[in-house]
Tab-separated table of C-alpha atoms in Angstrom:
chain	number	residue	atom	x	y	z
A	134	UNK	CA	-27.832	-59.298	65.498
A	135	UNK	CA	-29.465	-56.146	63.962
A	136	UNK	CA	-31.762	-58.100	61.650
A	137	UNK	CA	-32.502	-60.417	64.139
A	138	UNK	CA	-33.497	-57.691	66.319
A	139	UNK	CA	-35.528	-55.401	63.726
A	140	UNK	CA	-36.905	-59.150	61.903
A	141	UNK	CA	-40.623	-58.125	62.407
A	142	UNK	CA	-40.152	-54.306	61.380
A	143	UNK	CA	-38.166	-56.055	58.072
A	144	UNK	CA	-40.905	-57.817	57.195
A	145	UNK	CA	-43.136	-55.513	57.921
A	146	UNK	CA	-41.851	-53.092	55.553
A	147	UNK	CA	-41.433	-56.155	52.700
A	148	UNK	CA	-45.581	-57.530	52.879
A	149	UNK	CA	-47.073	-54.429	53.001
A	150	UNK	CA	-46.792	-53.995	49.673
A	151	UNK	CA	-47.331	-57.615	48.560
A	152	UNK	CA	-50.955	-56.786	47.758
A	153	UNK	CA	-49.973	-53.978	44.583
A	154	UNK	CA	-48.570	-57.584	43.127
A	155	UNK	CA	-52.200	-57.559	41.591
A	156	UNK	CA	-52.445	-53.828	40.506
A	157	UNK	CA	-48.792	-54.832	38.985
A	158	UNK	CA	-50.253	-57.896	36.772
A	159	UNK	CA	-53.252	-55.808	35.516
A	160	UNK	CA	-51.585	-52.520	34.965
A	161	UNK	CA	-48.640	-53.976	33.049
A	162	UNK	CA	-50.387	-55.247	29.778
A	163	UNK	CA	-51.542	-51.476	29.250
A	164	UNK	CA	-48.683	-49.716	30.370
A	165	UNK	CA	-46.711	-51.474	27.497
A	166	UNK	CA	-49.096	-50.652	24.702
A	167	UNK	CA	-49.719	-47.186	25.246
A	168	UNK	CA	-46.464	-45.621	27.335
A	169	UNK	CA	-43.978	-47.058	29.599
A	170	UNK	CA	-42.624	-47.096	33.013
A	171	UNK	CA	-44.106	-43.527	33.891
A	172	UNK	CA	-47.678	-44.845	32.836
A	173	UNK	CA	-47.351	-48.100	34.920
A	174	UNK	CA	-46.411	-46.570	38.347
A	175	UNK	CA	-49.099	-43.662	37.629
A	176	UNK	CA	-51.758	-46.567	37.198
A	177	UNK	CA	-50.768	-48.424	39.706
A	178	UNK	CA	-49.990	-45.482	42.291
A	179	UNK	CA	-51.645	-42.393	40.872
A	180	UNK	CA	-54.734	-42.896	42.397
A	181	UNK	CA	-58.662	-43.136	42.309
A	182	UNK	CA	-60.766	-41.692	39.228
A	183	UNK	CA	-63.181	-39.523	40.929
A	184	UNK	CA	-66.142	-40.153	38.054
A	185	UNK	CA	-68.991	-40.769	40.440
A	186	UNK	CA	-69.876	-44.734	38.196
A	187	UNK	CA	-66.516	-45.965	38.816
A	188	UNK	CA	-65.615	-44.603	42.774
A	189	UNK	CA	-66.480	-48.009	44.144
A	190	UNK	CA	-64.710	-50.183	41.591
A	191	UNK	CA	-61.876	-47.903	41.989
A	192	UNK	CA	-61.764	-47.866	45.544
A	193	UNK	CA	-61.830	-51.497	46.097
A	194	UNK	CA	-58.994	-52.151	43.061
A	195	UNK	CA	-56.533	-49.501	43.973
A	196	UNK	CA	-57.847	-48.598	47.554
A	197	UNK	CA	-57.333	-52.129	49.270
A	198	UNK	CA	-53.141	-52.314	48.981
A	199	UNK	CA	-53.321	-48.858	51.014
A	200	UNK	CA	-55.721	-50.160	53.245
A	201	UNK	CA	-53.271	-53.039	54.079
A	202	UNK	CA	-51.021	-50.490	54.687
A	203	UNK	CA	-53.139	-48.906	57.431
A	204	UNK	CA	-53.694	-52.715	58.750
A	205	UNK	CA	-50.069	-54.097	59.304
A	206	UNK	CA	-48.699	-50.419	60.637
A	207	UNK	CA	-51.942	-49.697	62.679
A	208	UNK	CA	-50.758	-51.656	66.245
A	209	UNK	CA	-47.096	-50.435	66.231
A	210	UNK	CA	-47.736	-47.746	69.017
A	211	UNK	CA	-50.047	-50.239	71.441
A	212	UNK	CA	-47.349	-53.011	70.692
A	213	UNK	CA	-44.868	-51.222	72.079
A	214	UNK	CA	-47.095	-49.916	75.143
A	215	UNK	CA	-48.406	-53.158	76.622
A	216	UNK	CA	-44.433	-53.892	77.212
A	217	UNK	CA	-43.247	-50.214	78.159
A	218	UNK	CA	-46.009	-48.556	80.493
A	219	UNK	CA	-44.928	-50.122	83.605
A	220	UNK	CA	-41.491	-48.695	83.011
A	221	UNK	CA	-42.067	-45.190	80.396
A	222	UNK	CA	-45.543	-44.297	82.017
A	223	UNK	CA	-45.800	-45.331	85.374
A	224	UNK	CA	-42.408	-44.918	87.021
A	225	UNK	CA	-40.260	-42.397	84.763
A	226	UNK	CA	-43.120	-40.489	83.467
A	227	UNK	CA	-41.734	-39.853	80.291
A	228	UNK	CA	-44.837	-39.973	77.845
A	229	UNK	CA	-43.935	-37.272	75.782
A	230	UNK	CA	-40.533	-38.482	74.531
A	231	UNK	CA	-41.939	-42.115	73.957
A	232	UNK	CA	-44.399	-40.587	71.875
A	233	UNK	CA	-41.743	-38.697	69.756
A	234	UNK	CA	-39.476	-41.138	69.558
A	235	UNK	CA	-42.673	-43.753	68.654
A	236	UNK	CA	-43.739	-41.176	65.800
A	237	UNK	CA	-40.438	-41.010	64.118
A	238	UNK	CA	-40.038	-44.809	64.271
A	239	UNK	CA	-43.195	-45.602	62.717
A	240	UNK	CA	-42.868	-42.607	59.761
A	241	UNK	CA	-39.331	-43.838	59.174
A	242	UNK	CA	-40.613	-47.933	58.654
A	243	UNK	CA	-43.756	-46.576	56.763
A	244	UNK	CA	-41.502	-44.279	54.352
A	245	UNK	CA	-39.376	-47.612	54.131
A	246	UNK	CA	-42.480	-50.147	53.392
A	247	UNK	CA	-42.950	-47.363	50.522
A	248	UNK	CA	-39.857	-47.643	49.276
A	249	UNK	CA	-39.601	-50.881	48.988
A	250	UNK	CA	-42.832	-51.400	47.499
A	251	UNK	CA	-41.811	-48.647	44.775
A	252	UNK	CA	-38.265	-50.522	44.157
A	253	UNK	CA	-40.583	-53.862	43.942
A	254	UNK	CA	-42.572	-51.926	41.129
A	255	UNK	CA	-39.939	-50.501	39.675
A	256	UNK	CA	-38.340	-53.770	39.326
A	257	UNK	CA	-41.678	-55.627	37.783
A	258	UNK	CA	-41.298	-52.968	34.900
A	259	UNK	CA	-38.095	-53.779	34.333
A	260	UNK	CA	-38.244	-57.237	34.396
A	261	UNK	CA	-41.579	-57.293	31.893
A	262	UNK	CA	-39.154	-54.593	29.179
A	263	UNK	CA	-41.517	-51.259	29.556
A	264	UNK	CA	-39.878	-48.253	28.108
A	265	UNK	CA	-37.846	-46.650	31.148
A	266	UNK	CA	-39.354	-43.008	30.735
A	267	UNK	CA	-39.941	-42.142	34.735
A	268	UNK	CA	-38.262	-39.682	35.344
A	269	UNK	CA	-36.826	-39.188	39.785
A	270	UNK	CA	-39.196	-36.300	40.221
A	271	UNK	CA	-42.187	-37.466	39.351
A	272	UNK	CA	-41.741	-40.781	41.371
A	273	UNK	CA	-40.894	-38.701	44.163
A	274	UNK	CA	-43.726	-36.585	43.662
A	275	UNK	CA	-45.787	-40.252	43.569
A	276	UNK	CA	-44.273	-41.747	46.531
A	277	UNK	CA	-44.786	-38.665	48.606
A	278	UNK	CA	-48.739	-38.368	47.796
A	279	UNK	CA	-49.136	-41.998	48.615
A	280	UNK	CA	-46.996	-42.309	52.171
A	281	UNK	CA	-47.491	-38.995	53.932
A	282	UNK	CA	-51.361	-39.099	54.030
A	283	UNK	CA	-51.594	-42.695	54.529
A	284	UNK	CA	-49.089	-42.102	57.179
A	285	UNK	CA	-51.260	-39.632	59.149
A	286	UNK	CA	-54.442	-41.965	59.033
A	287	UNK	CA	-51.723	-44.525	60.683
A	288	UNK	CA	-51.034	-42.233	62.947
A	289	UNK	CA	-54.292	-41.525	63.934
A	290	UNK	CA	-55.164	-44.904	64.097
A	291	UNK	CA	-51.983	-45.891	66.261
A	292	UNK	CA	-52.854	-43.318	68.802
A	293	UNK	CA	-57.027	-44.900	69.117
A	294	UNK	CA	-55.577	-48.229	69.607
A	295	UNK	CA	-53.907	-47.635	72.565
A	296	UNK	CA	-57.588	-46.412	74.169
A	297	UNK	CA	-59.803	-48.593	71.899
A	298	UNK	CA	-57.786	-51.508	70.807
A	299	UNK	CA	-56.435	-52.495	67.700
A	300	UNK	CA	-59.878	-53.888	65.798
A	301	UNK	CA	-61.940	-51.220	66.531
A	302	UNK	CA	-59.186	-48.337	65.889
A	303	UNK	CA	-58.822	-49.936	62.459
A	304	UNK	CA	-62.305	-50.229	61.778
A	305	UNK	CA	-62.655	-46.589	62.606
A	306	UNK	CA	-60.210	-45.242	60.406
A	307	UNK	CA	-61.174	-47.369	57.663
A	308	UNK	CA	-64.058	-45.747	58.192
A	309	UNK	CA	-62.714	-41.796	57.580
A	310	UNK	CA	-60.463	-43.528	54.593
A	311	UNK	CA	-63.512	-44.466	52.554
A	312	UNK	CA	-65.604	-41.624	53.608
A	313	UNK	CA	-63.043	-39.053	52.397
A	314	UNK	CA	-62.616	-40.844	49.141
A	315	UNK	CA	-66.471	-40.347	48.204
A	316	UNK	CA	-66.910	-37.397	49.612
A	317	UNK	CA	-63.948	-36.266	47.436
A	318	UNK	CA	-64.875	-38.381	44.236
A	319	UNK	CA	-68.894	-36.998	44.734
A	320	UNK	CA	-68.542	-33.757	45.551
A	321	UNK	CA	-65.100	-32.655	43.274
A	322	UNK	CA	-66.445	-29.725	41.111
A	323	UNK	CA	-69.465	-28.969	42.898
A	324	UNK	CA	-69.846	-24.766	43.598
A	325	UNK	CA	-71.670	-25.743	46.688
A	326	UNK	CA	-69.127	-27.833	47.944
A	327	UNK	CA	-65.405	-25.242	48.023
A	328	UNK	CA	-62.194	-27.058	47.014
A	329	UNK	CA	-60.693	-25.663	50.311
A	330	UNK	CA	-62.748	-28.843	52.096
A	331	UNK	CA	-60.890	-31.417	49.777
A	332	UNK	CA	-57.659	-30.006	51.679
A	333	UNK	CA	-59.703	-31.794	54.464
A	334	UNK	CA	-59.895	-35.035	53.800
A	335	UNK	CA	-56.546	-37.104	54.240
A	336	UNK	CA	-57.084	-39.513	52.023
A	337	UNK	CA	-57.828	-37.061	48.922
A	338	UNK	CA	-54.445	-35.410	49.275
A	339	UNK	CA	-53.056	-38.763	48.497
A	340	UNK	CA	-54.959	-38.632	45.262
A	341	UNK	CA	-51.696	-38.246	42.534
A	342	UNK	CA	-53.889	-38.098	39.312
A	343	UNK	CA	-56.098	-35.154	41.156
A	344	UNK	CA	-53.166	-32.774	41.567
A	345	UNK	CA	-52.758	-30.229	38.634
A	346	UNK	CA	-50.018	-29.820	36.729
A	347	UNK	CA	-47.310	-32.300	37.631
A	348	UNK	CA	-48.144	-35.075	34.890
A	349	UNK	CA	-44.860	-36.001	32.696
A	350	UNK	CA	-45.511	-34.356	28.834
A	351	UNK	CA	-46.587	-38.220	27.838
A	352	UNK	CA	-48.733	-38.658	29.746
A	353	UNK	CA	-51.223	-36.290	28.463
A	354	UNK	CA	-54.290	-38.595	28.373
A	355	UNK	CA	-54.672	-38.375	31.631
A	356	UNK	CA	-54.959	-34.460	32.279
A	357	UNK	CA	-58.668	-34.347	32.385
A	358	UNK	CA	-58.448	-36.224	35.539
A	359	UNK	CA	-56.654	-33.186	37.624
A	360	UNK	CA	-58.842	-30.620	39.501
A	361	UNK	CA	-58.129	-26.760	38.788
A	362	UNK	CA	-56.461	-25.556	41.283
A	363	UNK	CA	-56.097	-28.158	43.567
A	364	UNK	CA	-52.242	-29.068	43.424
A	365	UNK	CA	-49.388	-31.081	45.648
A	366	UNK	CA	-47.807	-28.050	47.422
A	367	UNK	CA	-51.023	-26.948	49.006
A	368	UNK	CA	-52.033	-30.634	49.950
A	369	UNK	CA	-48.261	-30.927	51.677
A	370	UNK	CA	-48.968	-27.904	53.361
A	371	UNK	CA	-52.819	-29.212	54.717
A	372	UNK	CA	-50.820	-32.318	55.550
A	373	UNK	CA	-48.518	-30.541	57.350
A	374	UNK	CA	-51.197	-28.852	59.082
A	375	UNK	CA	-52.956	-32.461	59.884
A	376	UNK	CA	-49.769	-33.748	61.379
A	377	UNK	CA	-49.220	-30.653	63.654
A	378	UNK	CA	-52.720	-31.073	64.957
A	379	UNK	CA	-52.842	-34.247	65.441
A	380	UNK	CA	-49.825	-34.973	67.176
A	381	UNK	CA	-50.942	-31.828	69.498
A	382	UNK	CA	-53.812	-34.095	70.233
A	383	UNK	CA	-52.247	-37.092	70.904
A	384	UNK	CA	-49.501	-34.755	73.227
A	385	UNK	CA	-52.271	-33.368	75.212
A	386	UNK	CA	-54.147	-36.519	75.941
A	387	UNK	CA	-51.123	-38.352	76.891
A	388	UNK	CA	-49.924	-35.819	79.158
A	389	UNK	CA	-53.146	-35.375	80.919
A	390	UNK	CA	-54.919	-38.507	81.315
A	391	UNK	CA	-54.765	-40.402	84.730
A	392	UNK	CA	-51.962	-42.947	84.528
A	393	UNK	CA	-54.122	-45.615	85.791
A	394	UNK	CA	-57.422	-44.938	83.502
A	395	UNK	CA	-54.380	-44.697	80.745
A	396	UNK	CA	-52.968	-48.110	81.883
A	397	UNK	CA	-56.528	-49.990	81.967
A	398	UNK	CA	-57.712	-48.151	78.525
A	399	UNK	CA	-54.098	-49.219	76.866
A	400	UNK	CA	-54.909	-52.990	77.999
A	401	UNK	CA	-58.412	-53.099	76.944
């Protein structure tokens, strides 16, 4: 009866990662000739190379499986509002607890989509024999970087579609994903341009290979891809920060709009 009931959140959580099948096929070959499990999930999770020739190429081949992300989890709040206004909104007036209790649904299935696409990856390397050298921290520390920003661009994009519809709220956070991954990738290093704004930009926090000093000892090769300075506690707290503000947002808006503008802007 349960899985019957939660069917579409289920597989929800299992596609969402069906697209990092690819990054898994052309990540493996390498992973086995110069490290092992640690170097597969960090190629295949850590992250976009911000050299300015390759930001495109890298956007498009490890970008796109996060973007999917932000596609299948983007409707979850108007989904739920085109059946529950009549009832949550209009006669019990209870916005604000729908909207906590629709926040903590979708962080717990996106955490869970993670998960499972982690397990599925975890699984691929065991299956093709790489060297089992990742260690729990640092897959934790991977996992986190990936869901939690990606999880506030679905939030933001949740709360538009309920005003602007499901197309165009996608299209506009699309928008602020890409645009924070050049800015970051153009503008890392630059005196003119403080590292405080790269705290900013959601999608840069996500960035695992950008973080300083929280590569395993093997992986070596790889450090001259960190920035100085720029390292996962402060982007948790920035995310942190994100969350708080949005949500405030969100709160505010809710609680204040007309209830029937709200209804005739959540059906259009």
């Amino acid at each position: 009866m349960w899985i019957q009931t939660h069917s579409k959140t289920i597989l929800r959580c299992c596609f969402a990662g069906s697209l990092y099948l690819i990054s898994f096929f052309l990540s493996v070959d390498m992973a086995a000739r110069e490290g092992g499990t640690a170097l597969f999930f960090q190629e295949v999770f850590g992250g976009i190379d911000y050299a300015p020739p390759s930001i495109l190429m890298e956007i498009l081949f490890r970008g796109i499986p996060s973007i999917f992300f932000l596609y299948l989890f983007g409707s979850c709040f108007r989904e739920d509002f085109l059946i529950s206004f009549v009832y949550v909104f209009t006669r019990m007036n209870r916005r604000g607890r729908w909207l906590g209790k629709k926040t903590v649904r979708l962080g717990v299935e996106f955490l869970c989509a993670w998960v499972v696409t982690f397990c599925a990856a975890y699984l691929f390397a065991l299956i093709y024999g790489l060297e089992q050298d990742a260690e729990v921290p640092f897959l934790a520390l991977l996992l986190l970087t990936n869901c939690i920003p990606l999880f506030l661009l679905s939030l933001l994009q949740n709360a538009l579609s309920l005003w602007y519809g499901s197309s165009i709220s996608f299209f506009l956070v699309l928008s602020v994903y890409i645009l924070s991954l050049l800015l970051g990738g153009l503008t890392v290093g630059l005196a003119a341009f403080p590292q405080f704004f790269d705290y900013l930009l959601p999608a840069v926090n996500g960035m695992y290979l950008w973080h300083e000093g929280i590569f395993p000892p093997a992986q070596g090769t790889y450090r001259d891809l960190s920035i100085e300075g720029f390292t996962f506690l402060k982007s948790l707290i920035a995310c942190l920060l994100w969350f708080s503000a949005l949500y405030g947002a969100i709160s505010y808006k809710l609680n204040r709009c007309d209830l029937l503008d709200f209804g005739k802007e959540g059906e259009g």
